[in-house]
Amino acid sequence: MRALRIGTAALLSALALGMALPSFAQDGGISTSEPLSANMTVSDEGLITYAAESCDYGGQFLSITALDANTVQFQLCFPDPALPSKVAFSALGIYPLEHLVATGGGGEALYRNPVGTGPYMLGNWELGSEISMTANPNYWGEPAHEPNLIFRWNSEAAARLVELQAGTADGIDNPGPLDFDVIANDPNLALFERPGTNVFYVGMNNTVAPFDNVLVRQAVAHAIDRQRIVDNFYPPGSLAATQFMPPSIFGYTEEVTPFPYDPDRARELLAESGVTLPIETTLSYRDVVRGYLPQPGVVAVDIQTQLAEVGINVTIDMQESGTFLDNADEGNLSLHMLGWGADYPDATNFLDYHFGAGSSNQFGDHFPELTSILQEAAALADPDARYPLYVEANTLIRDLAPVVPIAHGGSGTAFAARIEGAHSSPLGNEAFSVMSDPDDDNLVWMQNGEPAGIYCADETDGEALRVCEQINEALLAYEVGGTEVIPALAESFEASDDLLTWTFNLRDGVTFHDGSGLDANDVVMSYGVQWDAANPLHVGRDGSFTYFQAFFTNFLNVPAE
Amino acid sequence: MTTDITIPKLQAADIPTATRRPQSMLVETLYNLKRNRSAMIGLAIISFMFALAIFAPVIAPYNPLQPMLDRDDHRGLGRLPGRAPCIHLLGCTLEEPEHFMGLDLNGRDMFSRVLWGARYSLVVGIFSVAIGITSGALVGMVAGYAGGWTDDILMRLMDILLAFPALILAIAIVSFAGPSLENALLAIAIVSIPVYARLARANVLSIKEMEFVTASRAVGASHKRILFIQIMPNALTSLIVQGTLDVGSVVLTAAALSFIGLGAQPPTPEWGAILSEGRNYVFTSPHLVFFPGIMIMITVLGFNLLGDGLRDAMDPRLNRN
């Protein structure tokens, strides 16, 4: 068994920060009795345990324990069959404890300077220009094929394509819908279509008039012709949405049919609702291309045109991406366009994130009848038992109409034809370590935008997550170009029959980019700083840790409002 | 001896040109303008653009806001958004409905949108300049006529406004007031005020020392009468020339504001907004940017040619007679 490493750096940093931390003894153990949090204990052997007093706080974790240097155990408050899929996600990447402490759990030192175990190490981030990475020479797995990886960005699909055609980029994300044929017909380029494991939707806030009236929300659902939008503004491979999750995700059901496009019925519903017509409202969106929404401005105008036909006059309000997401989460938007791409292939990723107990106020007040069904379904291990609950949940979403699911957008990547190992991932997490460019030592990738930060515990944007996925690793991972969960930092795991106890066995010989070795305490603390809102390292970039809350329902020690 | 003295009858052609020259400044300007070929081309372009703007509802074959996506006569044509121009005379099949400038990304007729766009662009151009001239002239004339601390305060305020690059200031104003075509119009007008104010002040400073003004003052005319009845008409000429020159750049600025999303909002078919919508597809569907771009270019060219011609026509130093 590997010994816990000596963490003098952590101790020194902690002292510098004036925090009470586990001190690392010279023999390699942790021996302090003054841990970071009241919920954290350190054994005589230096093993950290994070534990809630009970499950009354409403979250999913009861405890996270380092059983020994390379074994971590999760105790859950309720069973979660999707747990392996969740822990494979990049927001749950593992960081060295010392780095978390040294950076105070946040700030630019952390979110612009990640330290991970991945096949690439951060080289330099030239703000506004590019992020360069170099291959990790001590990678535990198959080393990166290309010595240097460079991420650049441009929000214009045409500009990305020009860079690819000119040879200044080796691969690009999300070609414009009208560019698919151009790429497919160019022998120097290769197109990799991405199936639509996402959903684009129009959301409504049930606390803002007139969308506090369910009949108005249903009228909007009847007024939008989904098929017309997909047929005209999406690339090949896209589908009109019938519910809030794509067909490839467990929980999708053909038993739920959406409200049909019927403008006359929409007008009847508006008349029944008693609201004064025409309705004047604002449709907010961000001008950011995503697989679920390849042409935001164009689709916004088409929805504006369609809603005007039934007496809903929409003013289009384009917001800066970060502002828009914050406004959506805080429930400040009455009518808005947004989407969601699968992080892991389970209904909980779509439904619980948006409508579960831990979801944001994006659609206003939660719907208790929906929340309880989702909680019940998430706790069941048997797919046959879960399925009818998701039928019920999808039916409720249709009838309550907090959202109108519009499309599952097919998208793609395009690479220079010479790039070996090029691919696209249905989850948008392309693995560049398996790609190589026979012409030089650089692989240049051009995506839509620059990440706000790359401490992905506190990021939700796919542009950031893709960078993190090259540098940081989680306990488990998704197969390259697919959705199947495979071992990563944990070479194996076991679950108890009741799915309440999960034990992860860490891989031997894994080192972080700073040279320190991976051990179980790193895992406990990487989770602990996200889980415990009272932990002084629970800082991040903006402190929202959105994915953790959405995945695991609630934080520990949430401060009273 | 008598000598018959015959006095030759004076022929019109024998009269020196100088004696035929019109006396009125307006007539003289028009006369000079008519002889300026570039100015006439500019005038023709502007007249054409105004005609398009006025008769857009009659000329435009489709509603500029209505997509073709659900129309029966467009079914079975394949993907409509961004469709290239279809002109029957140039070989487009008769089965396909004609769209001279193709369809935009929302499947709307580009020709109709570009025609209607003339209305928005010209209205913004003319009204912005009119507001700018009116406000600037008022400020400049008051400052120049009153002099002293009034002059100092007003002109320093104008200097502050002038210190900012016009487009940046316009962006700041629209960002504060909220993006819309009306706010863009006002912002452009505001940033142009100092130019007209300085011009008006300079004119007033020279005119107010002229004898006819002194005479008016001597007979007890009020300041208001002197300023607005006697000085203003003489000071406006150069402002109008400057204004004509400026309409082109105002059209361009309005298009720039719409291009970056601060001017006309969807679905308004303003040229800058149309250009912005198609900018991502400049290589695959060039018609999306070509037609609004060319309309902006031609309009600006027209106003610049006319403005240059007007300046020449009103400049006695450039008088070719």
PDB file of N, CA and C in Angstrom, chain A residues 156-158 162 176-179 182 225 228 231-235 287 295 298 301-302 304-305 309 316, chain B residues 65-67 69-70 79-82 105-108 265-267 277 279-285 288:
ATOM      1  N   GLU A 156     -17.023  33.257 -34.390  1.00  0.00           N
ATOM      2  CA  GLU A 156     -17.622  33.234 -35.725  1.00  0.00           C
ATOM      3  C   GLU A 156     -17.320  31.906 -36.417  1.00  0.00           C
ATOM      4  N   ALA A 157     -18.376  31.201 -36.804  1.00  0.00           N
ATOM      5  CA  ALA A 157     -18.193  29.910 -37.469  1.00  0.00           C
ATOM      6  C   ALA A 157     -17.388  30.075 -38.761  1.00  0.00           C
ATOM      7  N   ALA A 158     -17.658  31.165 -39.489  1.00  0.00           N
ATOM      8  CA  ALA A 158     -16.953  31.388 -40.763  1.00  0.00           C
ATOM      9  C   ALA A 158     -15.464  31.577 -40.513  1.00  0.00           C
ATOM     10  N   VAL A 162     -12.340  29.343 -41.922  1.00  0.00           N
ATOM     11  CA  VAL A 162     -11.239  29.948 -42.684  1.00  0.00           C
ATOM     12  C   VAL A 162      -9.896  29.538 -42.077  1.00  0.00           C
ATOM     13  N   GLY A 176     -20.568  26.047 -38.985  1.00  0.00           N
ATOM     14  CA  GLY A 176     -21.905  26.588 -39.215  1.00  0.00           C
ATOM     15  C   GLY A 176     -22.740  25.610 -40.016  1.00  0.00           C
ATOM     16  N   PRO A 177     -24.056  25.613 -39.826  1.00  0.00           N
ATOM     17  CA  PRO A 177     -24.919  24.649 -40.532  1.00  0.00           C
ATOM     18  C   PRO A 177     -24.747  24.689 -42.047  1.00  0.00           C
ATOM     19  N   LEU A 178     -24.494  25.886 -42.595  1.00  0.00           N
ATOM     20  CA  LEU A 178     -24.346  25.975 -44.042  1.00  0.00           C
ATOM     21  C   LEU A 178     -22.959  25.530 -44.501  1.00  0.00           C
ATOM     22  N   ASP A 179     -22.055  25.316 -43.512  1.00  0.00           N
ATOM     23  CA  ASP A 179     -20.685  24.923 -43.866  1.00  0.00           C
ATOM     24  C   ASP A 179     -20.486  23.409 -43.891  1.00  0.00           C
ATOM     25  N   VAL A 182     -19.745  22.185 -47.330  1.00  0.00           N
ATOM     26  CA  VAL A 182     -18.439  22.690 -47.792  1.00  0.00           C
ATOM     27  C   VAL A 182     -17.323  21.797 -47.254  1.00  0.00           C
ATOM     28  N   ASP A 225     -43.369  26.137 -33.905  1.00  0.00           N
ATOM     29  CA  ASP A 225     -43.243  25.010 -34.828  1.00  0.00           C
ATOM     30  C   ASP A 225     -41.815  24.468 -34.741  1.00  0.00           C
ATOM     31  N   ARG A 228     -40.198  23.121 -38.054  1.00  0.00           N
ATOM     32  CA  ARG A 228     -39.753  24.185 -38.967  1.00  0.00           C
ATOM     33  C   ARG A 228     -38.386  24.707 -38.545  1.00  0.00           C
ATOM     34  N   ASP A 231     -35.786  21.924 -39.325  1.00  0.00           N
ATOM     35  CA  ASP A 231     -35.595  21.740 -40.769  1.00  0.00           C
ATOM     36  C   ASP A 231     -34.790  22.870 -41.403  1.00  0.00           C
ATOM     37  N   ASN A 232     -34.942  24.062 -40.871  1.00  0.00           N
ATOM     38  CA  ASN A 232     -34.364  25.226 -41.547  1.00  0.00           C
ATOM     39  C   ASN A 232     -33.095  25.782 -40.912  1.00  0.00           C
ATOM     40  N   PHE A 233     -32.906  25.544 -39.629  1.00  0.00           N
ATOM     41  CA  PHE A 233     -31.803  26.239 -38.964  1.00  0.00           C
ATOM     42  C   PHE A 233     -30.816  25.299 -38.283  1.00  0.00           C
ATOM     43  N   TYR A 234     -30.977  24.016 -38.472  1.00  0.00           N
ATOM     44  CA  TYR A 234     -30.080  23.050 -37.833  1.00  0.00           C
ATOM     45  C   TYR A 234     -29.389  22.198 -38.885  1.00  0.00           C
ATOM     46  N   PRO A 235     -28.222  21.694 -38.563  1.00  0.00           N
ATOM     47  CA  PRO A 235     -27.507  20.843 -39.521  1.00  0.00           C
ATOM     48  C   PRO A 235     -28.122  19.446 -39.584  1.00  0.00           C
ATOM     49  N   ASP A 287     -25.508  35.213 -27.569  1.00  0.00           N
ATOM     50  CA  ASP A 287     -25.096  34.932 -28.945  1.00  0.00           C
ATOM     51  C   ASP A 287     -23.875  34.013 -28.938  1.00  0.00           C
ATOM     52  N   GLN A 295     -27.396  28.522 -34.475  1.00  0.00           N
ATOM     53  CA  GLN A 295     -27.600  29.882 -35.000  1.00  0.00           C
ATOM     54  C   GLN A 295     -28.512  30.653 -34.040  1.00  0.00           C
ATOM     55  N   VAL A 298     -30.595  33.799 -35.414  1.00  0.00           N
ATOM     56  CA  VAL A 298     -31.567  33.437 -36.458  1.00  0.00           C
ATOM     57  C   VAL A 298     -32.763  32.717 -35.836  1.00  0.00           C
ATOM     58  N   VAL A 301     -35.011  35.130 -33.978  1.00  0.00           N
ATOM     59  CA  VAL A 301     -35.887  35.888 -34.876  1.00  0.00           C
ATOM     60  C   VAL A 301     -37.046  35.015 -35.352  1.00  0.00           C
ATOM     61  N   ASP A 302     -36.784  33.743 -35.623  1.00  0.00           N
ATOM     62  CA  ASP A 302     -37.874  32.878 -36.091  1.00  0.00           C
ATOM     63  C   ASP A 302     -38.901  32.662 -34.977  1.00  0.00           C
ATOM     64  N   GLN A 304     -39.481  34.757 -32.600  1.00  0.00           N
ATOM     65  CA  GLN A 304     -40.159  36.053 -32.527  1.00  0.00           C
ATOM     66  C   GLN A 304     -41.271  36.136 -33.572  1.00  0.00           C
ATOM     67  N   THR A 305     -40.964  35.695 -34.784  1.00  0.00           N
ATOM     68  CA  THR A 305     -41.948  35.729 -35.875  1.00  0.00           C
ATOM     69  C   THR A 305     -43.123  34.805 -35.570  1.00  0.00           C
ATOM     70  N   GLU A 309     -47.400  35.700 -34.475  1.00  0.00           N
ATOM     71  CA  GLU A 309     -48.593  35.191 -35.179  1.00  0.00           C
ATOM     72  C   GLU A 309     -49.753  34.936 -34.226  1.00  0.00           C
ATOM     73  N   ILE A 316     -36.332  41.184 -28.793  1.00  0.00           N
ATOM     74  CA  ILE A 316     -35.175  40.301 -28.624  1.00  0.00           C
ATOM     75  C   ILE A 316     -34.093  41.008 -27.826  1.00  0.00           C
TER      76      ILE A 316
ATOM     77  N   LEU B  65     -40.624  41.114 -43.454  1.00  0.00           N
ATOM     78  CA  LEU B  65     -40.505  40.422 -42.166  1.00  0.00           C
ATOM     79  C   LEU B  65     -40.995  38.982 -42.242  1.00  0.00           C
ATOM     80  N   GLN B  66     -41.589  38.612 -43.361  1.00  0.00           N
ATOM     81  CA  GLN B  66     -42.237  37.306 -43.440  1.00  0.00           C
ATOM     82  C   GLN B  66     -41.335  36.254 -44.086  1.00  0.00           C
ATOM     83  N   PRO B  67     -41.018  35.187 -43.341  1.00  0.00           N
ATOM     84  CA  PRO B  67     -40.212  34.117 -43.955  1.00  0.00           C
ATOM     85  C   PRO B  67     -41.011  33.391 -45.038  1.00  0.00           C
ATOM     86  N   LEU B  69     -40.750  30.291 -45.384  1.00  0.00           N
ATOM     87  CA  LEU B  69     -40.644  28.887 -44.980  1.00  0.00           C
ATOM     88  C   LEU B  69     -41.952  28.112 -45.088  1.00  0.00           C
ATOM     89  N   ASP B  70     -43.079  28.779 -44.834  1.00  0.00           N
ATOM     90  CA  ASP B  70     -44.351  28.058 -44.845  1.00  0.00           C
ATOM     91  C   ASP B  70     -45.183  28.356 -46.090  1.00  0.00           C
ATOM     92  N   ARG B  79     -33.647  23.421 -48.806  1.00  0.00           N
ATOM     93  CA  ARG B  79     -33.356  24.337 -47.711  1.00  0.00           C
ATOM     94  C   ARG B  79     -33.459  25.791 -48.190  1.00  0.00           C
ATOM     95  N   LEU B  80     -34.282  26.575 -47.520  1.00  0.00           N
ATOM     96  CA  LEU B  80     -34.519  27.947 -47.969  1.00  0.00           C
ATOM     97  C   LEU B  80     -33.594  28.991 -47.340  1.00  0.00           C
ATOM     98  N   PRO B  81     -33.326  28.916 -46.022  1.00  0.00           N
ATOM     99  CA  PRO B  81     -32.491  29.981 -45.450  1.00  0.00           C
ATOM    100  C   PRO B  81     -31.150  30.115 -46.167  1.00  0.00           C
ATOM    101  N   GLY B  82     -30.799  31.346 -46.485  1.00  0.00           N
ATOM    102  CA  GLY B  82     -29.514  31.611 -47.133  1.00  0.00           C
ATOM    103  C   GLY B  82     -29.482  31.242 -48.606  1.00  0.00           C
ATOM    104  N   LEU B 105     -31.037  34.434 -43.845  1.00  0.00           N
ATOM    105  CA  LEU B 105     -30.909  33.231 -43.019  1.00  0.00           C
ATOM    106  C   LEU B 105     -32.213  32.812 -42.372  1.00  0.00           C
ATOM    107  N   ASN B 106     -33.195  33.726 -42.323  1.00  0.00           N
ATOM    108  CA  ASN B 106     -34.507  33.369 -41.814  1.00  0.00           C
ATOM    109  C   ASN B 106     -35.481  33.046 -42.944  1.00  0.00           C
ATOM    110  N   GLY B 107     -34.964  32.975 -44.145  1.00  0.00           N
ATOM    111  CA  GLY B 107     -35.819  32.630 -45.279  1.00  0.00           C
ATOM    112  C   GLY B 107     -36.648  33.797 -45.769  1.00  0.00           C
ATOM    113  N   ARG B 108     -36.246  35.027 -45.467  1.00  0.00           N
ATOM    114  CA  ARG B 108     -36.996  36.198 -45.926  1.00  0.00           C
ATOM    115  C   ARG B 108     -36.361  36.738 -47.215  1.00  0.00           C
ATOM    116  N   GLN B 265     -32.977  46.763 -34.142  1.00  0.00           N
ATOM    117  CA  GLN B 265     -33.121  45.451 -33.521  1.00  0.00           C
ATOM    118  C   GLN B 265     -33.959  44.531 -34.410  1.00  0.00           C
ATOM    119  N   PRO B 266     -33.744  43.230 -34.294  1.00  0.00           N
ATOM    120  CA  PRO B 266     -34.509  42.300 -35.124  1.00  0.00           C
ATOM    121  C   PRO B 266     -36.006  42.481 -34.873  1.00  0.00           C
ATOM    122  N   PRO B 267     -36.823  42.383 -35.885  1.00  0.00           N
ATOM    123  CA  PRO B 267     -36.503  41.994 -37.267  1.00  0.00           C
ATOM    124  C   PRO B 267     -36.351  43.187 -38.216  1.00  0.00           C
ATOM    125  N   GLU B 277     -26.295  40.172 -39.764  1.00  0.00           N
ATOM    126  CA  GLU B 277     -26.908  38.839 -39.731  1.00  0.00           C
ATOM    127  C   GLU B 277     -26.185  37.852 -40.637  1.00  0.00           C
ATOM    128  N   ARG B 279     -22.930  38.018 -41.638  1.00  0.00           N
ATOM    129  CA  ARG B 279     -21.463  38.122 -41.642  1.00  0.00           C
ATOM    130  C   ARG B 279     -20.769  36.779 -41.457  1.00  0.00           C
ATOM    131  N   ASN B 280     -21.457  35.827 -40.841  1.00  0.00           N
ATOM    132  CA  ASN B 280     -20.839  34.513 -40.619  1.00  0.00           C
ATOM    133  C   ASN B 280     -20.787  33.667 -41.879  1.00  0.00           C
ATOM    134  N   TYR B 281     -21.496  34.107 -42.896  1.00  0.00           N
ATOM    135  CA  TYR B 281     -21.633  33.274 -44.089  1.00  0.00           C
ATOM    136  C   TYR B 281     -21.089  33.975 -45.327  1.00  0.00           C
ATOM    137  N   VAL B 282     -20.086  34.811 -45.095  1.00  0.00           N
ATOM    138  CA  VAL B 282     -19.563  35.633 -46.176  1.00  0.00           C
ATOM    139  C   VAL B 282     -18.951  34.774 -47.291  1.00  0.00           C
ATOM    140  N   PHE B 283     -18.451  33.603 -46.949  1.00  0.00           N
ATOM    141  CA  PHE B 283     -17.826  32.759 -47.977  1.00  0.00           C
ATOM    142  C   PHE B 283     -18.822  31.790 -48.609  1.00  0.00           C
ATOM    143  N   THR B 284     -19.746  31.277 -47.798  1.00  0.00           N
ATOM    144  CA  THR B 284     -20.673  30.288 -48.335  1.00  0.00           C
ATOM    145  C   THR B 284     -21.913  30.929 -48.968  1.00  0.00           C
ATOM    146  N   SER B 285     -22.365  32.056 -48.446  1.00  0.00           N
ATOM    147  CA  SER B 285     -23.535  32.739 -49.008  1.00  0.00           C
ATOM    148  C   SER B 285     -23.230  34.230 -49.118  1.00  0.00           C
ATOM    149  N   LEU B 288     -25.604  37.428 -48.838  1.00  0.00           N
ATOM    150  CA  LEU B 288     -26.159  37.934 -47.573  1.00  0.00           C
ATOM    151  C   LEU B 288     -25.489  39.235 -47.147  1.00  0.00           C
TER     152      LEU B 288
END
